[in-house]
Every structure is written in C-alpha cells, then in structure tokens.
C-alpha cells in the first residue's frame, strides 16, 4: 500500500498520532499504542507508526487509557522516530 494512501486511511479512521504540548510541563499523546519505558527522566511511547521519547525530570504518566496518555513533569526534549 502506498504511503500516501496509508496516511489517508489512518486519517479517516482517526489513527493518526496527535501530540499536544502545554509549555514544558505537560504533553498529551492521542492514539498511543503502548508504554515501552517509563521512569522519572524518560518516557518511551509507541504509536501506530512512531516511537516517541519524552526526556525531562520528574516525569509522570497519567490518564493512560485505550488511546491516550498524559505525561507531566519538566519536559526538556521530545524525539520522534519513525517505525519501519
């Protein structure tokens, strides 16, 4: 399946990844598949097509449900890595 067709279908069924960053103290990720790693300086999250690393201090994960997660603390960096 072509990459543009795959993205179009993901958009139709709301599978796209949405990141909402509120200053450097809160990040909300919609369409999170799995928490891969979690400690007070790093949170690694898996979405359908990306791995997202959130670096900082005093990080905590809240409100993890079937499709979204909220990370709070002092966020210093967010790294996005496309899955292959």
CSV table of C-alpha atoms in Angstrom, one decimal:
chain,number,residue,atom,x,y,z
A,1,UNK,CA,0.0,0.0,0.0
A,2,UNK,CA,1.3,3.4,-0.9
A,3,UNK,CA,2.5,5.7,1.9
A,4,UNK,CA,0.0,8.5,1.0
A,5,UNK,CA,-2.9,6.0,0.8
A,6,UNK,CA,-2.0,4.6,4.2
A,7,UNK,CA,-1.9,8.1,5.7
A,8,UNK,CA,-5.3,8.9,4.2
A,9,UNK,CA,-6.9,5.8,5.6
A,10,UNK,CA,-5.3,6.5,9.0
A,11,UNK,CA,-6.9,9.9,9.0
A,12,UNK,CA,-10.3,8.6,8.1
A,13,UNK,CA,-10.3,6.1,11.0
A,14,UNK,CA,-8.6,8.5,13.4
A,15,UNK,CA,-5.4,6.5,13.8
A,16,UNK,CA,-3.1,9.5,13.3
A,17,UNK,CA,-0.8,10.5,16.2
A,18,UNK,CA,-1.7,13.8,17.9
A,19,UNK,CA,0.7,15.5,20.2
A,20,UNK,CA,-0.4,18.4,22.4
A,21,UNK,CA,2.4,20.1,24.3
A,22,UNK,CA,1.5,22.6,27.0
A,23,UNK,CA,4.6,24.6,27.7
A,24,UNK,CA,7.3,22.3,29.0
A,25,UNK,CA,5.1,20.8,31.8
A,26,UNK,CA,2.5,18.6,30.1
A,27,UNK,CA,2.3,16.5,26.9
A,28,UNK,CA,-0.9,14.7,25.8
A,29,UNK,CA,-0.5,12.0,23.2
A,30,UNK,CA,-3.5,10.6,21.4
A,31,UNK,CA,-3.6,7.2,19.7
A,32,UNK,CA,-0.8,5.8,21.9
A,33,UNK,CA,-0.5,2.0,21.5
A,34,UNK,CA,1.9,1.1,24.3
A,35,UNK,CA,4.2,2.4,27.0
A,36,UNK,CA,7.6,1.0,26.2
A,37,UNK,CA,9.6,2.5,29.0
A,38,UNK,CA,8.8,4.7,31.9
A,39,UNK,CA,10.9,6.3,34.6
A,40,UNK,CA,11.4,9.8,36.0
A,41,UNK,CA,13.7,11.0,33.2
A,42,UNK,CA,12.4,9.1,30.1
A,43,UNK,CA,9.0,8.0,28.8
A,44,UNK,CA,9.1,6.0,25.6
A,45,UNK,CA,5.7,5.5,23.8
A,46,UNK,CA,4.7,3.5,20.8
A,47,UNK,CA,2.1,4.7,18.3
A,48,UNK,CA,1.0,3.1,15.1
A,49,UNK,CA,3.9,4.4,13.1
A,50,UNK,CA,6.3,6.1,15.5
A,51,UNK,CA,8.3,5.7,18.7
A,52,UNK,CA,8.1,8.9,20.8
A,53,UNK,CA,10.7,9.6,23.5
A,54,UNK,CA,10.0,12.3,26.1
A,55,UNK,CA,13.0,13.4,28.1
A,56,UNK,CA,13.0,15.5,31.3
A,57,UNK,CA,12.9,15.4,35.1
A,58,UNK,CA,10.2,14.3,37.4
A,59,UNK,CA,8.2,12.7,34.6
A,60,UNK,CA,4.9,11.0,35.5
A,61,UNK,CA,2.3,9.3,33.3
A,62,UNK,CA,-1.4,10.0,34.0
A,63,UNK,CA,-4.7,9.1,32.4
A,64,UNK,CA,-3.5,6.1,30.3
A,65,UNK,CA,-6.5,4.6,28.7
A,66,UNK,CA,-7.1,2.7,25.4
A,67,UNK,CA,-5.8,5.5,23.2
A,68,UNK,CA,-4.3,8.5,25.0
A,69,UNK,CA,-1.7,9.3,27.7
A,70,UNK,CA,-0.7,12.4,29.6
A,71,UNK,CA,2.9,13.0,30.6
A,72,UNK,CA,3.7,15.7,33.2
A,73,UNK,CA,6.9,17.0,34.7
A,74,UNK,CA,9.7,19.2,33.4
A,75,UNK,CA,10.0,18.2,29.7
A,76,UNK,CA,13.3,19.1,28.1
A,77,UNK,CA,13.1,17.2,24.8
A,78,UNK,CA,10.7,15.2,22.6
A,79,UNK,CA,12.2,12.8,20.0
A,80,UNK,CA,10.2,11.2,17.2
A,81,UNK,CA,11.4,8.1,15.4
A,82,UNK,CA,9.5,6.6,12.5
A,83,UNK,CA,8.9,2.9,12.8
A,84,UNK,CA,10.0,0.8,9.8
